[in-house]
Each structure stands twice: as structure tokens, then as C-alpha cells.
Amino acid sequence: MKEVIIGLEVHVQLNKLRSKLFCSCSTQYHDSEPDTHTCPVCLGLPGALPVTNGKAVDNAIKVALALNCNIEEWTMFYRKNYYYPDLVKGFQISQYDYPIATNGSISLDTEDGERAIRIKRVHMEEDPGRLVHVGTIDKSKYSLIDYNRSGVALLEVVTEPDLRTPKEARLFLNKLKNILEYLDVFDSSLEGSLRVDANVSIAGGKRAEIKNISSYKGVEKALLFEIVRQNNLVRRGVKVVQETRHFDEVRGITISLRTKEGEEDYRYFPEPDLVPITIRDRVDDIKKTLPELPDAKRQRFALQYGISDNHAKVLISELGLANFFETVATEVDANLSATWIADVLKGELNYRDLDISAFSPAHMVQILQMLKKDTITEKGAVQVIRTLLDEGGTPSEIVKRKGLLKIAADVSENAVFEVLAENPAAVQDYHDGKDEALNFLVGQVMKKTRGRADPRTVSKLLKEKLQNAPDNHREA
Amino acid sequence: MITEETVDHLGWLARIKLTEEQKEKFTDQLNSILGYFEKLDEVEADVPPTHHVLGLTNVFRDDVAGQSISQEEALGNAPKKERGYFKGPRIV
């Protein structure tokens, strides 16, 4: 396998803000008609003046701190000039020479251990509008434009070319998303909240830039396709050219965008309508408000609760899941909680495409308490979880309704006696050393108790009784 | 040094169609403007660059959502519109 080199430019919307970056239009446009959340500023009407949203700057600093960046002394906005229908002013207010932060890193859990992925820079800019193509992109006669998104605060995070596989790229994005959600500056569930440009080259060749990737899985898909494409070229002895390619999410392929030479001629110059921002004096206050971040939480979970690092890793992967675990673990045994939340509940949620808010921590506590008291079996507990997710209700009511209460030992014992009496042949087989006879007998008991007996207890009871049961050979 | 090719390219970037006459004229004009600005190269290198002329820093507004204009108003000056959207050329 030839060496693959990947770098990402990730654009995330600071969509927890109430208003846009340079005007007070609301950011809550996701369920609205097109062009209903605009004003002269975000429509780029002549004479309208931008005013910076102070909280957007604070949120950007928060992110920069969490990404271990060097926060610059001061920062300013530039105009990035280009023509495109989604860009109202003919330029995008962005940052160029004095970005808000540089030189950070994210520690990534890769397949060959932890590795630091360097962050080159973090900068602020405004989102353009949303283009809607009528029909497919290459067949539509015109485009429709919705400017509700125009002017929403974006943060661009640029990595160094430190990623080596498409999977690592996806892991990186998940980790970034995780950090942003901990910081409460980002909601990844909103449409259009994340867009990625990925640069990839193989074996020291020229790199291709893939634009327009808008999902976490899409990044991996686009890169896989692109690596195969470049490998095929190299194998045929064709040189890979440096170019910009467009990712077609539907077809899962990248297409060359034929661009005129020198199109990247953005003619940046300082934005005269906005004044510089001094950041340093804001940093100390913001540092104090930083929450515990995923890596720190992972370490604390392992130390404080004595759970395995693997469980800790799963639990911290979403803030909601981490909080859910802590709520439950203060009531019942932490290791039991970790196992049932990280392994069982998380699996059931994923299967149903639900997140942790679909399950009540109080219900989890009740289920685990029943398990601990041995009043339900593990199989029963799984059934209760599934029923709660599919039909709702409460654990105790479900246990009653579905008859999941583990039955008392004497009932099991009666069933064991009955089964032994009814199946002399199997008993004989057992004495003849046929192990499967025991399994058969356990099965019969489970049938009799409608699955409510605990198979391990039944097996133990059977063995005991069988020791004392008549062995026809010995009697003869 | 600005050549006619540069002006041609600038014209394309700005989406302005230029006649041969205009290209010649603008090449001359832009060169004389650049020559005028070369004066600045005589400034001592230790003078900090001027990033903004106002001397102000940190002008912010609070993150409060305000009134937007209606869809009708937003589309008021649009030469072409459709179903509440602005209608523009197809760009690939």
C-alpha cells in the first residue's frame, strides 16, 4: 500500500448562537420557508454595515483553546472576493493573515495507538447561502438560492497533512464533533452544520482537493474513492494532476471540476467595515468557563469509577451518554452500569437510530437494581430495555406484563423434578456420559417455566438431582 | 508592472467585459496608480502596518436575535424569483 497523505479543512457552523455573525437575523431557519431570515446585511444590500457578534468570537476562542491552539494577540477580518450566486456581496468576510488561532492539535485514537493530529489554523468566516439545483447539478438550467443561511458564523479548522487513512479522517471528524458538542457551541444534528474539503495524495504525488463533502461517512467514502482513483492512475503510469474535485454524495464518486487557470485569485484585502479584535484579554475569562473535555473525562471515568478504558471511551463519545452514565453510576455499581450502558443500551440505541435522550436514567437504575437483586435474568433485562425503547412503559410494569420475573427457586425445583420424571431416557443418556443430554433437560425445564428460570441455576439443580437420581445400570 | 493580460484577467474576475480600448486605458491608469503607491516603499521598515484607520478595536453586538425582513421584502428587488427563492444562473 502506497503512503496516503490526507489533510482536512473542516467548516463547522457555530449554530448554538442565536444570531448570525454580522447581523441580528435569527439562526433558527431550519424549518422555515426560504429567504425569511434575512436583512440588508446578509442580503448584501448597498450601504448595509456588518457588526460582529461578540459571542461568536468567544465561541471561536473556546474552540481554539480546546484544540490546544496558540491564541493570537489580535485578529481581523478580510474580504475574500469571488463570484458565485450564493455569495451576496461578491465577497465573503473571512480571515486571512491574522487568524484567531494557530498551531493546535487533537490527540487521535488511531488503529496504531494515540497520535497527535496537528491543527494548522482556526479562523472565522460567514456562511454563504444555500443553492438548490432544480434537477441534477449538471442538467438544471438555473439555480434557486435561499439566503437564510447567508451570514451564519462558521469556524474553519485546517489540519496539517497528518492523517493517513480515510478511516482516520472520519475518526478525526468524530473527535472534533465530540469536542465542539462538549463546548456547547455546535449541534451536529442540524442540516448543513458541517462541510469538509479534503486534500489527498498518494506516494508523494500531486494532491487533489475534494470539495463539498457534507457528512461524516461521506468523508470516508470520498477519500476511499479518490485513493482508488489515484492508485489506478499510478498503476497505468499516468501522472496525477493537482486539481479540485467535487464529491457526488449520491453516486459516491468524485468529479473533476474544470476550473479556469488562476481561479483561486481571491484578492484578499482588509475588511474596512470591521475593526480589529484584541483577543488576549478575553482568553483568561473564557479559560475559566471551559468545561471538562472528552479526553479528561475519559481519564476521570477510569480513575473515579474503576471502569475499563474501552468502556470509558464509548461513554465519553457523546456528552449525553457520559452524563447518563454518571447519573446511573452514582446509584448502582459503576462497572455494571458501564457494561449495560456502553455495551447493551448503546447497541440497542444504535440499532434503532436513537440517541440517549430516548432512555430514562431512572429506568436504567431500576433495571440494574433488579439484576443485582437477581429478580430478573440478563436476558430479561435486555428484553425490558428493548420493550422500553419500542413501546415505552416502566420497567416494573414490563417485567410483570411479560412475566420476566425470575421465578423462585422452589418453582424451578419442582419443574426439575417433573422433567427428570418425564424423561428417563435422557437421564440414562446423561449417566452414559452424553453431555448433550443435560442441555436437553435444561431446555425442557426452561420450557416448563416459560423461560423465566435462570438457565445456570437450572443446570446446577439438574446436576445435583442427577447425582441422586436412579442410575439404571448401577441398579441392575 | 501591470500588463494588458493582467487587466484582462481582472476583468474576468470582476465579470466585466472590457473593450480593447478600455484594456489599454486601464493598464496605463493602474500602472500610474501603482507607481504612486511605490512611494510607500520609502518608509522605514520598523513602522507597524496600519490595519485600520479608525483606531477602534472590539466593536461588538450581543448575540440577540432581532427582526428579519419578510420574504416579500427580501425578494422585492430580485429580477427573477421562484417559490420564495431567488433565481440565478446555473454555475458548475
XYZ file of C-alpha atoms in Angstrom:
568
model
C 0.000 0.000 0.000
C 1.443 3.335 -1.029
C 1.594 6.051 1.565
C -1.559 8.161 1.675
C -1.457 11.726 2.947
C -4.668 13.465 3.970
C -5.362 16.937 5.286
C -8.801 18.361 6.073
C -10.428 21.772 6.021
C -13.487 21.488 8.218
C -16.192 24.157 8.231
C -18.485 23.992 11.242
C -21.415 26.278 11.867
C -21.375 27.920 15.285
C -25.065 27.065 15.300
C -25.672 27.389 19.035
C -25.548 31.159 18.540
C -28.937 32.838 18.389
C -27.999 35.352 15.690
C -25.805 35.442 12.614
C -22.184 36.613 12.578
C -22.630 40.194 11.359
C -26.351 40.888 11.729
C -29.094 40.003 14.190
C -31.059 37.692 11.910
C -32.045 34.519 13.725
C -30.160 31.277 13.121
C -33.343 29.249 13.673
C -34.216 28.902 10.000
C -34.093 25.138 9.565
C -37.836 24.569 9.390
C -38.648 27.828 7.636
C -39.567 28.952 4.165
C -36.627 30.147 2.033
C -35.470 33.767 2.329
C -37.414 34.506 5.503
C -34.396 35.066 7.795
C -32.591 37.871 6.007
C -31.899 41.589 6.297
C -29.997 44.210 4.293
C -26.691 42.999 5.833
C -26.949 39.297 4.992
C -28.536 40.076 1.632
C -25.558 42.309 0.833
C -27.701 45.330 0.016
C -25.729 48.519 -0.703
C -24.858 50.590 2.370
C -25.615 47.888 4.932
C -22.887 47.584 7.570
C -21.803 44.467 9.465
C -21.368 44.416 13.267
C -19.558 41.445 14.804
C -21.423 39.092 17.136
C -19.252 39.146 20.293
C -20.350 35.717 21.424
C -19.255 34.234 18.095
C -15.729 35.449 18.852
C -15.918 33.958 22.362
C -17.105 30.631 20.962
C -14.274 30.622 18.434
C -11.773 31.246 21.242
C -13.335 28.401 23.248
C -12.802 26.020 20.342
C -9.261 27.254 19.760
C -8.412 26.654 23.430
C -9.938 23.178 23.361
C -7.842 22.369 20.282
C -4.684 23.396 22.182
C -4.073 26.276 19.808
C -1.920 29.303 20.188
C -4.371 32.196 20.526
C -3.173 35.222 18.631
C -2.729 38.643 20.228
C -5.323 40.162 17.924
C -7.295 39.268 14.839
C -9.114 40.949 11.964
C -11.407 40.216 9.051
C -10.611 40.268 5.350
C -12.671 40.253 2.181
C -12.316 37.155 0.031
C -13.532 38.136 -3.412
C -15.169 35.706 -5.799
C -18.349 35.444 -7.838
C -20.923 32.807 -7.062
C -24.722 33.055 -6.818
C -24.752 32.039 -3.137
C -22.427 34.909 -2.186
C -24.470 38.062 -1.769
C -21.760 40.735 -1.666
C -19.372 39.355 -4.283
C -17.005 38.684 -1.383
C -17.029 36.585 1.768
C -15.994 38.164 5.046
C -13.328 35.754 6.249
C -9.883 35.757 7.843
C -6.547 35.600 6.112
C -3.289 36.842 7.580
C -4.260 37.141 11.231
C -6.494 34.159 12.008
C -7.847 33.879 15.516
C -5.684 30.868 16.406
C -2.867 28.690 15.045
C -0.747 25.619 15.853
C -3.049 23.353 17.803
C -3.502 19.608 17.938
C -6.046 16.888 18.587
C -4.984 13.610 20.120
C -6.462 10.835 17.992
C -7.055 7.214 18.967
C -5.902 5.520 15.766
C -5.510 1.827 14.992
C -1.827 2.071 15.917
C -2.310 3.962 19.164
C -2.702 7.623 20.156
C -1.314 10.154 17.721
C -1.374 13.945 17.631
C -3.018 15.449 14.562
C -1.718 18.988 14.188
C -4.115 21.868 13.604
C -2.609 24.489 11.325
C -5.132 27.254 11.926
C -8.633 28.084 13.095
C -10.435 31.035 11.575
C -13.860 32.668 11.486
C -15.922 33.425 8.408
C -19.512 33.823 7.253
C -21.567 31.102 5.612
C -22.823 31.721 2.079
C -26.427 30.999 1.063
C -27.760 27.598 0.026
C -28.045 26.718 -3.638
C -30.888 24.480 -4.681
C -30.487 22.908 -8.077
C -33.597 22.086 -9.986
C -32.950 18.574 -11.224
C -29.340 17.365 -11.169
C -26.378 19.733 -10.870
C -25.266 19.196 -14.475
C -28.702 19.269 -16.102
C -30.521 22.087 -14.314
C -30.993 25.252 -16.316
C -30.715 27.579 -13.326
C -30.274 27.532 -9.566
C -32.557 28.681 -6.786
C -30.960 30.429 -3.826
C -32.063 30.530 -0.209
C -30.182 33.161 1.793
C -31.446 32.073 5.233
C -28.021 30.569 5.855
C -26.170 33.593 4.489
C -24.072 35.210 7.216
C -24.262 32.408 9.791
C -20.997 32.164 11.767
C -18.620 29.483 10.542
C -15.397 28.248 12.001
C -12.849 26.756 9.647
C -10.456 24.252 11.198
C -7.493 23.374 8.975
C -5.328 20.350 9.796
C -1.770 19.684 8.763
C -1.465 16.705 6.364
C -1.209 14.309 9.310
C -3.982 11.836 8.526
C -3.101 8.553 6.814
C -6.345 6.707 6.075
C -9.958 7.591 5.232
C -10.976 5.944 8.494
C -8.619 8.215 10.430
C -10.235 11.186 8.702
C -13.635 10.029 9.916
C -12.306 9.411 13.442
C -10.824 12.903 13.436
C -14.155 14.452 12.491
C -15.969 12.467 15.163
C -13.475 13.614 17.757
C -13.783 17.224 16.618
C -17.580 16.993 16.744
C -17.313 15.461 20.223
C -15.174 18.383 21.470
C -17.456 21.001 19.866
C -20.521 19.452 21.465
C -18.850 19.382 24.892
C -18.128 23.084 24.443
C -21.816 23.680 23.699
C -21.028 25.663 20.554
C -22.237 23.143 17.991
C -25.249 20.968 17.236
C -24.247 18.354 14.690
C -27.796 17.164 14.112
C -28.762 20.278 12.158
C -28.691 20.032 8.375
C -25.673 21.781 6.859
C -23.850 22.080 10.188
C -20.612 20.598 8.851
C -18.872 20.742 5.487
C -15.469 19.355 4.667
C -12.865 19.842 1.954
C -10.328 17.011 1.928
C -6.858 17.093 0.380
C -5.383 13.726 -0.523
C -2.276 12.493 -2.325
C -0.574 9.121 -2.636
C 3.081 8.114 -2.820
C 4.383 11.660 -2.929
C 2.245 12.536 -5.963
C 0.212 15.674 -6.574
C -2.791 16.242 -4.350
C -6.443 16.502 -5.230
C -8.777 18.724 -3.240
C -12.235 17.225 -2.811
C -14.869 19.834 -2.116
C -18.448 19.689 -0.935
C -18.444 16.768 1.484
C -21.251 17.248 3.952
C -21.341 14.144 6.119
C -19.001 12.195 8.385
C -19.430 8.995 6.395
C -19.161 10.962 3.156
C -15.615 11.998 4.030
C -14.530 8.389 4.321
C -16.380 7.421 1.128
C -14.987 10.314 -0.908
C -11.419 9.612 0.239
C -11.683 5.871 -0.433
C -12.921 6.574 -3.950
C -10.215 9.158 -4.554
C -7.394 6.894 -3.318
C -8.547 4.072 -5.592
C -8.773 6.530 -8.498
C -5.256 7.857 -7.917
C -3.839 4.363 -7.433
C -5.321 3.275 -10.765
C -3.743 6.257 -12.500
C -0.332 5.496 -11.000
C -0.630 1.835 -11.947
C -1.333 2.819 -15.544
C 1.662 5.139 -15.469
C -0.482 8.284 -15.659
C 0.550 11.303 -13.584
C -1.965 12.544 -11.016
C -2.633 16.230 -11.682
C -3.324 18.784 -8.993
C -6.978 19.697 -9.259
C -10.199 20.464 -7.439
C -12.797 17.702 -7.446
C -16.422 17.683 -6.420
C -17.883 14.865 -4.308
C -21.188 13.487 -5.547
C -22.753 12.082 -2.389
C -25.456 10.168 -4.236
C -23.133 8.322 -6.591
C -20.242 8.148 -4.111
C -17.714 9.414 -6.662
C -15.524 12.482 -7.133
C -15.766 14.521 -10.345
C -13.152 16.867 -11.735
C -14.248 20.488 -11.629
C -12.838 22.076 -14.730
C -11.675 25.397 -13.431
C -10.048 28.204 -15.313
C -6.432 28.760 -14.513
C -5.880 31.110 -11.589
C -9.444 30.954 -10.377
C -8.099 30.991 -6.809
C -7.454 34.675 -7.251
C -9.362 35.907 -4.225
C -7.713 39.332 -3.986
C -7.907 39.373 -0.180
C -7.833 42.765 1.454
C -8.700 44.004 4.975
C -12.426 44.461 5.593
C -12.735 48.225 6.120
C -16.215 47.989 7.697
C -14.993 45.981 10.700
C -12.418 46.956 13.280
C -9.665 44.666 14.616
C -10.302 42.471 17.648
C -7.840 42.130 20.512
C -8.211 38.628 21.878
C -5.645 38.074 24.572
C -7.578 39.942 27.254
C -10.659 37.785 26.611
C -8.841 34.481 26.846
C -8.377 34.248 30.622
C -12.081 34.701 31.345
C -13.029 32.169 28.692
C -10.482 29.649 30.012
C -12.344 29.680 33.317
C -15.585 28.707 31.618
C -14.180 25.732 29.690
C -15.968 22.508 30.592
C -14.265 19.167 31.160
C -13.279 17.924 27.700
C -13.653 14.361 26.369
C -10.036 13.239 26.984
C -10.064 14.489 30.581
C -13.451 12.880 31.197
C -12.206 9.562 29.848
C -9.316 9.559 32.301
C -11.519 10.592 35.197
C -14.089 7.861 34.472
C -11.396 5.185 34.553
C -9.917 6.564 37.790
C -13.052 7.559 39.685
C -15.286 4.639 38.745
C -12.685 1.967 38.079
C -14.223 1.105 34.714
C -12.211 -0.103 31.724
C -10.709 2.390 29.293
C -12.757 0.822 26.498
C -15.984 1.479 28.349
C -14.830 4.993 29.228
C -14.088 5.647 25.561
C -17.594 4.644 24.477
C -19.255 6.552 27.315
C -17.495 9.863 26.623
C -18.189 9.693 22.901
C -21.357 11.712 23.492
C -21.856 14.196 26.285
C -25.410 12.951 26.871
C -24.182 9.383 27.237
C -21.445 10.432 29.674
C -23.933 12.331 31.838
C -26.389 9.416 31.694
C -23.669 7.050 32.930
C -22.721 9.333 35.811
C -26.347 9.639 36.907
C -26.751 5.856 36.907
C -23.327 5.037 38.372
C -23.996 7.092 41.492
C -26.991 4.829 42.245
C -25.769 1.361 41.276
C -22.473 -0.413 40.789
C -20.340 1.563 38.298
C -18.921 -1.414 36.430
C -22.334 -2.975 35.993
C -23.632 0.405 34.782
C -20.747 0.822 32.331
C -21.272 -2.643 30.868
C -25.009 -2.286 30.455
C -24.885 1.283 29.137
C -21.846 1.056 26.849
C -22.418 -2.459 25.561
C -26.134 -3.232 25.728
C -28.075 0.042 25.771
C -25.774 1.808 23.277
C -26.133 -1.120 20.878
C -29.916 -1.113 21.155
C -29.988 2.656 20.604
C -27.701 2.474 17.571
C -29.829 -0.300 16.112
C -32.873 1.949 16.360
C -31.012 5.103 15.347
C -31.949 6.767 18.626
C -29.816 8.774 20.979
C -29.504 8.502 24.720
C -32.265 11.048 25.364
C -34.705 8.289 24.340
C -34.000 6.383 27.576
C -34.501 7.413 31.182
C -31.580 7.028 33.614
C -34.092 6.237 36.372
C -35.316 3.241 34.352
C -31.735 2.071 33.863
C -31.182 2.272 37.621
C -34.322 0.186 38.261
C -33.301 -2.456 35.729
C -29.791 -2.742 37.162
C -31.171 -2.968 40.694
C -33.407 -5.865 39.667
C -30.399 -7.557 38.090
C -28.351 -7.009 41.210
C -31.118 -8.406 43.397
C -31.363 -11.296 40.988
C -35.083 -10.798 40.412
C -34.653 -10.744 36.616
C -32.258 -12.598 34.340
C -29.800 -10.842 31.998
C -31.950 -11.967 29.097
C -34.948 -10.451 30.865
C -33.090 -7.168 31.378
C -32.332 -6.926 27.654
C -35.993 -7.577 26.932
C -37.048 -4.802 29.305
C -34.665 -2.349 27.580
C -35.985 -3.292 24.137
C -39.605 -3.014 25.261
C -38.995 0.413 26.826
C -37.466 1.659 23.569
C -40.138 0.166 21.327
C -43.302 0.568 23.377
C -42.486 2.738 26.393
C -43.827 1.950 29.861
C -41.921 1.340 33.078
C -39.509 -1.488 33.936
C -41.620 -2.947 36.761
C -44.773 -2.941 34.648
C -42.975 -4.603 31.718
C -41.471 -7.263 33.970
C -44.973 -8.062 35.238
C -46.690 -7.893 31.879
C -44.129 -10.041 30.092
C -43.696 -12.392 33.029
C -39.972 -11.746 33.247
C -39.719 -12.087 37.000
C -37.190 -14.750 37.765
C -39.186 -17.490 39.423
C -38.490 -18.609 42.921
C -36.075 -21.484 43.423
C -38.722 -23.936 44.628
C -40.763 -23.488 41.453
C -37.652 -24.261 39.428
C -37.001 -27.219 41.640
C -40.487 -28.620 41.042
C -40.002 -28.209 37.323
C -36.677 -30.043 37.530
C -38.273 -32.976 39.340
C -41.066 -33.141 36.808
C -38.696 -33.064 33.851
C -36.496 -35.783 35.330
C -39.541 -37.956 35.879
C -40.834 -37.364 32.377
C -37.569 -38.043 30.545
C -35.966 -41.242 31.838
C -34.201 -41.833 28.529
C -32.376 -38.528 28.720
C -31.446 -39.198 32.324
C -29.987 -42.517 31.204
C -28.064 -40.823 28.406
C -26.612 -38.391 30.932
C -25.358 -41.197 33.082
C -23.880 -42.772 29.970
C -21.751 -39.656 29.691
C -23.650 -37.888 26.940
C -23.278 -34.197 27.738
C -25.936 -33.064 25.330
C -28.494 -34.880 27.456
C -28.011 -32.233 30.141
C -28.648 -29.454 27.627
C -31.803 -31.200 26.531
C -33.011 -31.432 30.132
C -32.222 -27.748 30.792
C -34.223 -26.899 27.698
C -37.189 -28.922 28.961
C -37.132 -27.103 32.311
C -36.928 -23.725 30.590
C -39.942 -24.728 28.509
C -41.881 -25.690 31.609
C -41.095 -22.390 33.313
C -41.757 -20.426 30.125
C -38.161 -19.235 30.101
C -38.339 -17.485 33.444
C -35.944 -19.759 35.279
C -32.285 -18.879 35.215
C -30.588 -21.450 32.962
C -27.439 -21.527 35.108
C -29.419 -22.271 38.261
C -31.444 -24.918 36.434
C -28.296 -26.600 35.160
C -26.841 -26.646 38.658
C -30.037 -28.054 40.149
C -30.257 -30.724 37.457
C -26.707 -31.871 38.077
C -27.408 -32.112 41.793
C -30.596 -34.092 41.276
C -28.983 -36.312 38.664
C -26.266 -37.303 41.101
C -29.020 -38.657 43.348
C -31.254 -39.908 40.564
C -31.509 -43.631 39.917
C -28.890 -44.920 37.520
C -30.449 -47.933 35.860
C -27.085 -49.542 35.108
C -25.872 -49.370 38.646
C -29.084 -50.835 39.981
C -29.054 -53.680 37.583
C 4.148 46.051 -13.672
C 0.570 45.597 -14.888
C 0.181 44.149 -18.362
C -2.873 44.015 -20.573
C -3.128 40.307 -19.731
C -3.422 41.221 -16.046
C -6.198 43.692 -16.815
C -7.929 41.116 -18.972
C -7.781 38.640 -16.074
C -9.044 41.254 -13.583
C -11.896 41.971 -15.949
C -12.805 38.288 -15.969
C -12.622 38.051 -12.167
C -14.908 41.073 -11.851
C -17.202 39.759 -14.598
C -16.779 42.973 -16.586
C -16.460 42.814 -20.348
C -13.662 45.135 -21.455
C -13.075 46.548 -24.917
C -9.530 46.680 -26.340
C -9.608 50.447 -25.798
C -10.565 50.074 -22.152
C -7.898 47.456 -21.567
C -5.241 49.825 -22.842
C -6.607 52.717 -20.821
C -6.885 50.747 -17.571
C -3.415 49.251 -17.991
C -1.951 52.745 -18.117
C -4.093 54.006 -15.250
C -3.378 51.050 -12.983
C 0.349 51.340 -13.624
C 0.360 55.001 -12.703
C -1.606 54.258 -9.520
C 0.884 51.542 -8.572
C 3.765 53.912 -9.270
C 2.167 56.456 -6.959
C 1.931 53.858 -4.183
C 5.564 52.862 -4.585
C 6.222 55.983 -2.518
C 5.328 53.813 0.482
C 8.373 51.610 -0.096
C 10.488 54.537 1.137
C 9.000 54.231 4.659
C 11.328 52.748 7.288
C 10.606 49.046 7.792
C 10.093 49.359 11.568
C 6.814 51.292 11.256
C 3.922 48.995 12.225
C 1.465 48.402 9.384
C -1.840 50.255 9.515
C -4.586 47.666 9.592
C -7.402 50.062 10.171
C -7.756 53.831 10.020
C -10.226 54.346 12.871
C -8.017 53.311 15.765
C -11.011 51.471 17.222
C -10.941 47.845 18.317
C -13.513 45.382 19.661
C -16.818 46.724 18.448
C -19.364 44.014 19.148
C -23.071 43.449 19.457
C -24.749 40.994 21.820
C -25.911 37.657 20.487
C -29.589 38.547 20.387
C -31.842 37.585 17.505
C -33.775 40.521 16.077
C -36.318 41.116 13.352
C -35.646 39.933 9.826
C -37.418 41.351 6.805
C -40.251 39.433 5.158
C -39.746 37.076 2.238
C -41.660 39.516 0.071
C -39.356 42.385 1.028
C -36.246 40.234 0.595
C -37.284 39.296 -2.929
C -38.578 42.804 -3.698
C -35.709 43.791 -5.979
C -34.978 40.357 -7.391
C -35.251 40.330 -11.190
C -36.063 36.626 -11.083
C -37.620 34.556 -8.309
C -39.439 31.266 -7.905
C -41.337 29.714 -4.965
C -39.788 32.099 -2.447
C -36.250 31.608 -3.758
C -34.022 33.981 -5.652
C -33.428 32.595 -9.120
C -29.926 32.738 -10.504
C -27.783 31.343 -13.293
C -26.610 27.753 -13.146
C -22.976 27.587 -12.148
C -20.969 24.401 -12.404
